[in-house]
Each structure stands twice: as structure tokens, then as C-alpha cells.
PDB file of C-alpha atoms in Angstrom:
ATOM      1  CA  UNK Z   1     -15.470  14.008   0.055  1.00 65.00           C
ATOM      2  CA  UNK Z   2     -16.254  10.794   1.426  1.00 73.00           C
ATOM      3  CA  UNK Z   3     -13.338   8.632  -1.043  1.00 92.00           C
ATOM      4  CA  UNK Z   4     -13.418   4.948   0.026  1.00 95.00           C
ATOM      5  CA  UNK Z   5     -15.583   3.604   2.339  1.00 96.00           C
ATOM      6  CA  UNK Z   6     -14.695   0.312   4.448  1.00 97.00           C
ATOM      7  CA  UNK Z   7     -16.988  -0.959   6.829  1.00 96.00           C
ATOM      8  CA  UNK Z   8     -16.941  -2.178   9.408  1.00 97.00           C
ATOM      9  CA  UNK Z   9     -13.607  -0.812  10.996  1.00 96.00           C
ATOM     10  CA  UNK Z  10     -13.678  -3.616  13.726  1.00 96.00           C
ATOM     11  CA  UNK Z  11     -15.317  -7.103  13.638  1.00 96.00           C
ATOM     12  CA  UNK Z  12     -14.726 -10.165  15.784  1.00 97.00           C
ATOM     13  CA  UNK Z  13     -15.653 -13.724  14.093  1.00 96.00           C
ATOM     14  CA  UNK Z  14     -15.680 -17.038  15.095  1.00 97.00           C
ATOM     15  CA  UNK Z  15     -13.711 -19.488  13.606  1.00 97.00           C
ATOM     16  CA  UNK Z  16     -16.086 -20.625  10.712  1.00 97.00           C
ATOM     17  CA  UNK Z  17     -18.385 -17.417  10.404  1.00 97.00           C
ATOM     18  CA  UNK Z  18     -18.468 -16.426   6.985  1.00 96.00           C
ATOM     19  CA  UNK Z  19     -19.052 -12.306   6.625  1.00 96.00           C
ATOM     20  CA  UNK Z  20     -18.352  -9.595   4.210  1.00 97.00           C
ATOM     21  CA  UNK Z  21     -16.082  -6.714   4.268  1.00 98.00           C
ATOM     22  CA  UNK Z  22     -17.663  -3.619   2.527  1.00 98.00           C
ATOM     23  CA  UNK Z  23     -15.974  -1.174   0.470  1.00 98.00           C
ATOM     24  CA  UNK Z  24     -17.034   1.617  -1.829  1.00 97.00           C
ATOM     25  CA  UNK Z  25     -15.611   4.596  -3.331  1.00 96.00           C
ATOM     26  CA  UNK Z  26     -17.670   7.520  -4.907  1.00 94.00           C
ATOM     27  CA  UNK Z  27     -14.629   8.753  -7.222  1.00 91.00           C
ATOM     28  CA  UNK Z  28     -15.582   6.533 -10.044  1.00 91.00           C
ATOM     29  CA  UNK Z  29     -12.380   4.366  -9.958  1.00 91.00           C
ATOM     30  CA  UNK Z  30     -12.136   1.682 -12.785  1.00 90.00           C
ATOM     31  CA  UNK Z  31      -9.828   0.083 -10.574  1.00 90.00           C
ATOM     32  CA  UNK Z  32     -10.156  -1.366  -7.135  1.00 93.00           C
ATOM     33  CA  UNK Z  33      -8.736  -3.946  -4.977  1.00 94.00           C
ATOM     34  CA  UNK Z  34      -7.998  -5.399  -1.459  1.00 96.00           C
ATOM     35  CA  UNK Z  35      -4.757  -5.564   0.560  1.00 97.00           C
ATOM     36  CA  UNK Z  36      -4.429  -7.345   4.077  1.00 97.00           C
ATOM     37  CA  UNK Z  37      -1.671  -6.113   6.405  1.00 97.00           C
ATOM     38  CA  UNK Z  38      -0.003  -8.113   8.961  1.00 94.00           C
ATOM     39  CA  UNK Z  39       3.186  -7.488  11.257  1.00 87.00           C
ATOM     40  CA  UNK Z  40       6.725  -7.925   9.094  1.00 83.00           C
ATOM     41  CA  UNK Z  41       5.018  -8.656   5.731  1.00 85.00           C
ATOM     42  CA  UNK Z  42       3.831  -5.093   4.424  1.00 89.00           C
ATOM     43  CA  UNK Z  43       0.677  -5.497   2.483  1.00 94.00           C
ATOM     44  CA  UNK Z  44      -0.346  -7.832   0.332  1.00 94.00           C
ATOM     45  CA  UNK Z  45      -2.845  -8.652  -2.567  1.00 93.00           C
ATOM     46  CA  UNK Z  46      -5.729 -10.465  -1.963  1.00 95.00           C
ATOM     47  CA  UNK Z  47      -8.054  -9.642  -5.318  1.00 95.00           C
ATOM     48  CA  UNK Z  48      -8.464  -6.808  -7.480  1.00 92.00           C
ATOM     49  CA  UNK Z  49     -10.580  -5.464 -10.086  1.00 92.00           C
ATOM     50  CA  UNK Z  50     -10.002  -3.636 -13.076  1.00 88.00           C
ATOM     51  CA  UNK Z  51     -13.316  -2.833 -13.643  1.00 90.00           C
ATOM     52  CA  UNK Z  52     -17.270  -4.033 -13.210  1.00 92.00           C
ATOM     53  CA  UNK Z  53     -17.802  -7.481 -14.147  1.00 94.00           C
ATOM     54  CA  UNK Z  54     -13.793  -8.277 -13.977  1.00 93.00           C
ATOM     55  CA  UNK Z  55     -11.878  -9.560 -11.054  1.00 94.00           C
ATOM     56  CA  UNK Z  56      -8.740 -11.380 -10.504  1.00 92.00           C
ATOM     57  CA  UNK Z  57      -6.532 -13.110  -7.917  1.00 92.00           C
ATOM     58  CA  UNK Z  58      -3.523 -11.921  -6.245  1.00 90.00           C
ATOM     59  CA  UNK Z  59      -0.960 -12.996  -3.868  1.00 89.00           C
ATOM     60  CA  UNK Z  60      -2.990 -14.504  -1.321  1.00 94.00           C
ATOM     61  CA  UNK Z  61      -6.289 -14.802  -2.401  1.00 96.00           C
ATOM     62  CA  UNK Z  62      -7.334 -18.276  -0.525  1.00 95.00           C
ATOM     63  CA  UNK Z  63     -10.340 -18.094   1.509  1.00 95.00           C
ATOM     64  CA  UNK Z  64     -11.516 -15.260   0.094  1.00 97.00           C
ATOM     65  CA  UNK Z  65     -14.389 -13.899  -3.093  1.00 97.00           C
ATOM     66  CA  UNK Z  66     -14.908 -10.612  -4.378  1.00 97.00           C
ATOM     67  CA  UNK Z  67     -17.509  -9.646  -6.890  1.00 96.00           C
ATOM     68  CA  UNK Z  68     -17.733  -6.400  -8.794  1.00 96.00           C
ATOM     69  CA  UNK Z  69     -21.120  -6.002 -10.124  1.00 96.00           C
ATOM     70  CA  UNK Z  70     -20.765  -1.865  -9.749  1.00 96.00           C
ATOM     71  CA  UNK Z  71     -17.984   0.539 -10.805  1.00 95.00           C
ATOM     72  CA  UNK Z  72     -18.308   1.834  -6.310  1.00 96.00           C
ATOM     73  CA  UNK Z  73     -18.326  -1.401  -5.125  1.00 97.00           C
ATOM     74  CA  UNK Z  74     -15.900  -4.380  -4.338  1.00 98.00           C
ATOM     75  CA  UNK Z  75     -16.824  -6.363  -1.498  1.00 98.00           C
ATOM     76  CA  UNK Z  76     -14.422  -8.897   0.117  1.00 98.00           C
ATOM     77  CA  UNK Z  77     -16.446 -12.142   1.529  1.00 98.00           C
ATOM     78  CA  UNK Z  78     -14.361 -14.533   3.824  1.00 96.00           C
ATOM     79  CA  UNK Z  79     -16.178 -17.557   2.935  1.00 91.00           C
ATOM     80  CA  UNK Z  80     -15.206 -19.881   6.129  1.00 96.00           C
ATOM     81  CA  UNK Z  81     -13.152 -17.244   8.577  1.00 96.00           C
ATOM     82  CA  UNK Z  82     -10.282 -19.469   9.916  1.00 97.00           C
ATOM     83  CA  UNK Z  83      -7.543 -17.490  12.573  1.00 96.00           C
ATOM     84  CA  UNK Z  84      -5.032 -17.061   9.971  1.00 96.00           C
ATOM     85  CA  UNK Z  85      -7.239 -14.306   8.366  1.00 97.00           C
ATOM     86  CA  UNK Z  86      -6.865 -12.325  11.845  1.00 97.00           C
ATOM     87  CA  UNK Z  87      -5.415  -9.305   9.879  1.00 97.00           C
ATOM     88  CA  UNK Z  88      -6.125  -6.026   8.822  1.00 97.00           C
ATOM     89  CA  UNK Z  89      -7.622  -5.697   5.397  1.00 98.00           C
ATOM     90  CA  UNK Z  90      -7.372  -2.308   3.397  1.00 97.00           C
ATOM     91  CA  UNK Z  91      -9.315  -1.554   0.476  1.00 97.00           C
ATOM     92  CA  UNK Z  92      -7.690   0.728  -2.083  1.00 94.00           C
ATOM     93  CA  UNK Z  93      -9.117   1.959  -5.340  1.00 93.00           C
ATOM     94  CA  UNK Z  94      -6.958   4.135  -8.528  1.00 89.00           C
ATOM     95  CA  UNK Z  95      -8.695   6.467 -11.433  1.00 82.00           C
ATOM     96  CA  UNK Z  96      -6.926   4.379 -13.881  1.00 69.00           C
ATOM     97  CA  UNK Z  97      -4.484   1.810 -14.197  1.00 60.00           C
ATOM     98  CA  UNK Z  98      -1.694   4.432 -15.922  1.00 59.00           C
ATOM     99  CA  UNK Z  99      -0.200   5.446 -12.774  1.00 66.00           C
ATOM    100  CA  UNK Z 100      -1.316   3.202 -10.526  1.00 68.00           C
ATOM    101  CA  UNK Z 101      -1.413   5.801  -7.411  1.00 82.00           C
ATOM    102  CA  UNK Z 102      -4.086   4.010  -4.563  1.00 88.00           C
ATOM    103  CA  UNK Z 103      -6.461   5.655  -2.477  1.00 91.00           C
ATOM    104  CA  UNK Z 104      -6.845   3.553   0.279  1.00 94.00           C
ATOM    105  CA  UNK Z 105      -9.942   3.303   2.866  1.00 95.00           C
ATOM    106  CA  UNK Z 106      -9.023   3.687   6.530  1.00 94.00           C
ATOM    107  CA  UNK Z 107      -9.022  -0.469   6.837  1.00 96.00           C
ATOM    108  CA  UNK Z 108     -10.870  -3.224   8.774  1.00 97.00           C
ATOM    109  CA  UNK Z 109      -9.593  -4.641  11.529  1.00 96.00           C
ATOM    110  CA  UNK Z 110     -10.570  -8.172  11.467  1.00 97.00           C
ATOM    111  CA  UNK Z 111     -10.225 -10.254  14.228  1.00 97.00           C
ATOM    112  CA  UNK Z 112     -10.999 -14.445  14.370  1.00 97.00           C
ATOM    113  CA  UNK Z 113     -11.089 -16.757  16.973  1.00 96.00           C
TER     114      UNK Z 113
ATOM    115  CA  UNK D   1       9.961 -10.777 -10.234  1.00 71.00           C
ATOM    116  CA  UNK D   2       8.670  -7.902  -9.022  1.00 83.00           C
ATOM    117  CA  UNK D   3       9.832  -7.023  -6.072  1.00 90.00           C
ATOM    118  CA  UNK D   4      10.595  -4.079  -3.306  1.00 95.00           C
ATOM    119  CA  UNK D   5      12.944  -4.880  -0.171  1.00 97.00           C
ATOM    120  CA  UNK D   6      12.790  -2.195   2.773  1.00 97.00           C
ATOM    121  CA  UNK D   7      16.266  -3.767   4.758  1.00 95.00           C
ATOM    122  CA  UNK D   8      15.487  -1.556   7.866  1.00 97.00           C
ATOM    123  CA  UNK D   9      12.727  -2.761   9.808  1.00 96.00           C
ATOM    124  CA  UNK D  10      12.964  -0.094  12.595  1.00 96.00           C
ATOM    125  CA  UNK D  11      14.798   3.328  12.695  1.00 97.00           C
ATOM    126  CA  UNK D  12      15.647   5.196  15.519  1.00 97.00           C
ATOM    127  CA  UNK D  13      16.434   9.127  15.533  1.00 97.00           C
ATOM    128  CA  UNK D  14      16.429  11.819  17.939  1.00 97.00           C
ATOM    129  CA  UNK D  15      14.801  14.643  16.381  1.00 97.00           C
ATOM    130  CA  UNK D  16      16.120  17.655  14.068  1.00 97.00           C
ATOM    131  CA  UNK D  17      18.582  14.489  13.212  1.00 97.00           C
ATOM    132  CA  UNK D  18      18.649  13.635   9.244  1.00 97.00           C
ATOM    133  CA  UNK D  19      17.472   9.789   8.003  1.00 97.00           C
ATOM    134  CA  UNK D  20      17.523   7.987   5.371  1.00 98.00           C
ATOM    135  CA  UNK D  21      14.986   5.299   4.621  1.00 98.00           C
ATOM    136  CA  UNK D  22      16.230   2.743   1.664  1.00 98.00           C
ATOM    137  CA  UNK D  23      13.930   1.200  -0.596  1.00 98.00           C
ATOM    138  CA  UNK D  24      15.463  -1.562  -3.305  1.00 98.00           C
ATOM    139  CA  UNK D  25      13.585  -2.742  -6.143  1.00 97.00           C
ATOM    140  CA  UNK D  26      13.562  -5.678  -9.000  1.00 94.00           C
ATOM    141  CA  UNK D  27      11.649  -5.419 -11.781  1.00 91.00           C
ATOM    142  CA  UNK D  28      11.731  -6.845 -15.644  1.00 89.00           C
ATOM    143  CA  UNK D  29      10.001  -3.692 -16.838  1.00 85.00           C
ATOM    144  CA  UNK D  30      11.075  -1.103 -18.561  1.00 85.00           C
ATOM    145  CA  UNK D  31       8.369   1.476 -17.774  1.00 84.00           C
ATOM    146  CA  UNK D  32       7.304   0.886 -14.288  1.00 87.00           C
ATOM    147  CA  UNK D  33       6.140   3.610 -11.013  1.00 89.00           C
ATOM    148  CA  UNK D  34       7.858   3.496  -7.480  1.00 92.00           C
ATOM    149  CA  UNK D  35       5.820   4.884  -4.456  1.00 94.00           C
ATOM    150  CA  UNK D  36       6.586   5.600  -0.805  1.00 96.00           C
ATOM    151  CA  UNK D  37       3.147   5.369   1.780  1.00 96.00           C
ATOM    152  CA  UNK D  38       3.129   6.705   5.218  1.00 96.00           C
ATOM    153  CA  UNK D  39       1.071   5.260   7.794  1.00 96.00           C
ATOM    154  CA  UNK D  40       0.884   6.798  10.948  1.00 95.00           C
ATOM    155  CA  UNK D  41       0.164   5.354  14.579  1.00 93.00           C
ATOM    156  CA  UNK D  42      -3.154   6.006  13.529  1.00 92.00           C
ATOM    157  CA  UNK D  43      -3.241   3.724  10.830  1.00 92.00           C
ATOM    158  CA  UNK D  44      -4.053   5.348   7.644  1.00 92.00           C
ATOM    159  CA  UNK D  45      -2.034   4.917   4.027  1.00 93.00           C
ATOM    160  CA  UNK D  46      -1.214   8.539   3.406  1.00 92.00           C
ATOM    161  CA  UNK D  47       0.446   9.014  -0.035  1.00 91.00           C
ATOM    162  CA  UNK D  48       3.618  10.746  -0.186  1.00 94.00           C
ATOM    163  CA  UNK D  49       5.536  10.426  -4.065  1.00 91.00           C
ATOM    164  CA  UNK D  50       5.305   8.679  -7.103  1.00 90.00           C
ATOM    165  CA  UNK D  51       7.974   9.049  -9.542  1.00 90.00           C
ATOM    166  CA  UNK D  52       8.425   6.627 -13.066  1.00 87.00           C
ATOM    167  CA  UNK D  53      11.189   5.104 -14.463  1.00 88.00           C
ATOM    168  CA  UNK D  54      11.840   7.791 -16.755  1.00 87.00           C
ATOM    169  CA  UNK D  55      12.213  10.611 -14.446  1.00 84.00           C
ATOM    170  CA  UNK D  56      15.043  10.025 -12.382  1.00 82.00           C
ATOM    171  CA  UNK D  57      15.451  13.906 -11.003  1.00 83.00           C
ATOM    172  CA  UNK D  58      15.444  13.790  -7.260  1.00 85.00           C
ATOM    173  CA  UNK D  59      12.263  15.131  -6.264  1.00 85.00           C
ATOM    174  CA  UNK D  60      12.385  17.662  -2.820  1.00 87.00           C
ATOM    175  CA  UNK D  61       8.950  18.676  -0.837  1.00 88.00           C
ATOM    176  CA  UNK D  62       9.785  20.298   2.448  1.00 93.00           C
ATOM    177  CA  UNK D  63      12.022  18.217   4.579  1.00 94.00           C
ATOM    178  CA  UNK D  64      11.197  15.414   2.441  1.00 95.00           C
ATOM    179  CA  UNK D  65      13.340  14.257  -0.422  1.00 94.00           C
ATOM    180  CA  UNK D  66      13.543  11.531  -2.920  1.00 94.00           C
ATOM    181  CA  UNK D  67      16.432   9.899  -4.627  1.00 94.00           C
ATOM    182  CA  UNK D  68      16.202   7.545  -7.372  1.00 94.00           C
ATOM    183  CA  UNK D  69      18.591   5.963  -9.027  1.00 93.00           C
ATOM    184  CA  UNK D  70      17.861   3.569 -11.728  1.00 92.00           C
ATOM    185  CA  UNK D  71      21.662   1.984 -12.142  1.00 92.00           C
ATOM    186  CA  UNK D  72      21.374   0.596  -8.167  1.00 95.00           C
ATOM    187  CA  UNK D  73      17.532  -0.148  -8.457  1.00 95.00           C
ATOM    188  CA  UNK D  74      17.129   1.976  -5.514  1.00 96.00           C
ATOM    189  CA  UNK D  75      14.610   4.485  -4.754  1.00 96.00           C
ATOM    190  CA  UNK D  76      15.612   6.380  -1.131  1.00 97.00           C
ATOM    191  CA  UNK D  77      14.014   8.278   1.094  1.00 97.00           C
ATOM    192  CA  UNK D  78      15.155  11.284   3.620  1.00 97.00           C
ATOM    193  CA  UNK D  79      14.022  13.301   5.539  1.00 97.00           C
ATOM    194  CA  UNK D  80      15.923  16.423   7.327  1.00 96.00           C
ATOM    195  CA  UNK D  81      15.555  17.792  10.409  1.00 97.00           C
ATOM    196  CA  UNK D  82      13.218  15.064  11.299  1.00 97.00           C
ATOM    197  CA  UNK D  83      10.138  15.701  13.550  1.00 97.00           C
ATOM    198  CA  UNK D  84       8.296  13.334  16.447  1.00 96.00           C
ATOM    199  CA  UNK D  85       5.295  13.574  13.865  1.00 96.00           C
ATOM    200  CA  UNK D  86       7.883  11.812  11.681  1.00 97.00           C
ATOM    201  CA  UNK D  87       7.251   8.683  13.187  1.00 97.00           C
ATOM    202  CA  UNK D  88       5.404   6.114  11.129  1.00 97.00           C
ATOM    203  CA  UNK D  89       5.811   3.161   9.058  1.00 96.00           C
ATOM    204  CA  UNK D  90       7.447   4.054   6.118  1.00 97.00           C
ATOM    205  CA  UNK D  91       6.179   2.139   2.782  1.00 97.00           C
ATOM    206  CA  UNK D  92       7.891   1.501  -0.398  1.00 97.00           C
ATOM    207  CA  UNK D  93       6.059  -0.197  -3.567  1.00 95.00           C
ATOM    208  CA  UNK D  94       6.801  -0.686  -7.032  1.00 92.00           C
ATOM    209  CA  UNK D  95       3.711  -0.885  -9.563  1.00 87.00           C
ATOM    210  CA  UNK D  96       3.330  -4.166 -10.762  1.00 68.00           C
ATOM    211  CA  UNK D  97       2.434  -5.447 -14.256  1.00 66.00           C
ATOM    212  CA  UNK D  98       1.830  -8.659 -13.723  1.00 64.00           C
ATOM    213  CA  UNK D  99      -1.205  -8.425 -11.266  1.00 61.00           C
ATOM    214  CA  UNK D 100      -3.508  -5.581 -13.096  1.00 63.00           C
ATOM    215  CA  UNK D 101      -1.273  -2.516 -12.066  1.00 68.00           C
ATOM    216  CA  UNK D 102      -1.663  -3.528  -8.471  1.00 81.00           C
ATOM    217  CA  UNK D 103       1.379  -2.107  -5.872  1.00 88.00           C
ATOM    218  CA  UNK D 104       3.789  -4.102  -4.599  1.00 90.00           C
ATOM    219  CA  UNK D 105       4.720  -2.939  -1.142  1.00 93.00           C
ATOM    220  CA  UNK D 106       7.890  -3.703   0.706  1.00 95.00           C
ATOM    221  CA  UNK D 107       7.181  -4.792   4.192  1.00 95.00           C
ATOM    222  CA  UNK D 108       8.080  -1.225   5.943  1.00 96.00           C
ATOM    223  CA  UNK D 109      10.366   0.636   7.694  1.00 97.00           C
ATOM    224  CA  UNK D 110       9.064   1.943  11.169  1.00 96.00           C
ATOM    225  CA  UNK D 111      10.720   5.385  12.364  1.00 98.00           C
ATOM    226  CA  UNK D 112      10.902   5.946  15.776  1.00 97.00           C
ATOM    227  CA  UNK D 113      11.474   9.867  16.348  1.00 97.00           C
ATOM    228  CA  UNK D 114      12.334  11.206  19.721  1.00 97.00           C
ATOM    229  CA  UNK D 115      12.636  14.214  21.750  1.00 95.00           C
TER     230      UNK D 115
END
């Protein structure tokens, strides 16, 4: 019953690094997608996916790139980590887009500097 | 616009007392899904309801109950007799059409419960 997989929970970057936030889910979801959570603003969208091969922007996706090449896999790359992406990054995934509930991974706790 | 306003940023209750959480909502829509999240000190996004714009019967699970009423775009949330393991930050989000059925959260309500 493993559901969806973020790693790593914790990572410190500098400002610059680039890196990848893993997520996976073993409930073949069609849809998937990426929140990041920071004090006061709730979560917000940062890309999702509707399904391999098709991703899209959300709210706030500057700075960031996601790729689905596999229905269990969406990562998040931060292409040029700057402090503003210090945050807390959930990935979430849904059986279909009908409903719309999320299953969300435990999250990634991202810290730059 | 989509979009869900959570007024209270921080609640604070002694427990067995009652609360209400309020969750208001704008949408263009006509079918659309409302949710409430919990996420504990721990951190987790623990599901708690979903309910869609054509079911507006108040839902009840425990001590928790939903009210949703579609005339004041408001979807509320109590919970009686409330407990410390109450305390949490309390979620509301509104599916959204317009960005591939993603959720659009409010920006949470954190309940304090003490003994």
C-alpha cells in the first residue's frame, strides 16, 4: 500500500543547484500534479498532468519542469533553485479527473540558501 | 474565478467546545466538487469530504459535520465536542475546471484545541 511516493522528504540547496523532486504513485492515476505550500497562502499549483505524455502549467509554475513519460511518475525539476522556492512541495495524484479527490504524498521539504 | 476564501486564519477552543470552520467559494460552474483536507502537526493531507454541487444534504460522520449551502456559496465545517487531536490546519478547496480538474485550496484555518 505504498500510494505516492515523494522523495526526498528533506533537501537543502544552494542558491543555483538545480535538483529533482521525485514522485510516484503505484495506483495507476491518470492524473497527477504538484502543489507547494507556504505559510498564509494554502497550496498552490505548480504543474499537473492529466496523463503520460501531457503536462500543463498552473498557478506558479516559474522555475520549475515536469515531464511525464510514465502513467507512476511526475517528477518536479527546479531548474536554477533561487530562495523563493524555500517551500514545501506536495505531490498529489487522482484515479480520474471526475471527482477530482487527491491523494497526496507526505511532501518535500525543500530548503534554499 | 475560481476561488475558496477560509476568513479564519486561527481558531481557538477549549475542548468538548463546538466550532465552526467557514469555507466561501466562487465559481462560474455549474457542476463543480468542494473538499475539506486536514493536515495535522505532522504534516500530512488527510482527506475528510467531498460533496458536488448537486447534493446539497448536510453530510454528518461522527463529530464531524458538513453544511453546504449553494444560495451563500458556502460550504461549513463543524465539529462537536471537539478533541486536542482536533487540532490541525483545516483545508477547504473547490475543484477547478480551468486548470485540468486540479483543487483549489483556500489558504487554511488552523484550530488550536485545548485542555
Amino acid at each position: 500500500n505504498a500510494g505516492v511516493t515523494q522523495t526526498p522528504k528533506f533537501q537543502v540547496l544552494k542558491t543555483g543547484q538545480s535538483m529533482t523532486l521525485q514522485c510516484a504513485q503505484d495506483m495507476n492515476h491518470e492524473y497527477m500534479s504538484w502543489y507547494r505550500q507556504d505559510p498564509g497562502m494554502g497550496l498552490r499549483l505548480i504543474h499537473y498532468s492529466v496523463g503520460a505524455g501531457i503536462t500543463d502549467q498552473g498557478e506558479v509554475p516559474n522555475g520549475y519542469n515536469v515531464s511525464r513519460s510514465t502513467t507512476e511518475d511526475f517528477p518536479l525539476r527546479l531548474l536554477s533553485a533561487a530562495p523563493s522556492q524555500t517551500s514545501v512541495y506536495f505531490c498529489a495524484s487522482s484515479p480520474n479527473r471526475g471527482t477530482g479527490e487527491l491523494f497526496f504524498g507526505e511532501g518535500s521539504r525543500l530548503t534554499v540558501l | 474565478a475560481q476561488k475558496v476564501t477560509q476568513a479564519q486564519t486561527e481558531i481557538s477552543v477549549v475542548e468538548k467546545e463546538d466550532v465552526t470552520l467557514d469555507c466561501v467559494y466562487e465559481t462560474r460552474d455549474t457542476t463543480y466538487y468542494l473538499f475539506w483536507y486536514k493536515q495535522p502537526p505532522s504534516g500530512e493531507l488527510v482527506f475528510l469530504i467531498r460533496r458536488n454541487s448537486f447534493d446539497e444534504q448536510n453530510e454528518i460522520s461522527g463529530r464531524y459535520s458538513w453544511n453546504f449551502q449553494k444560495s451563500t456559496s458556502s460550504f461549513n465545517f463543524t465539529i462537536t465536542a471537539s478533541q486536542v487531536v482536533d487540532s490541525a490546519v483545516y483545508f477547504c478547496a473547490l475543484r477547478n475546471s480551468n486548470s485540468g480538474y486540479a483543487l483549489n485550496f483556500g489558504k487554511g484555518t488552523s484550530l488550536l484545541v485545548t485542555p
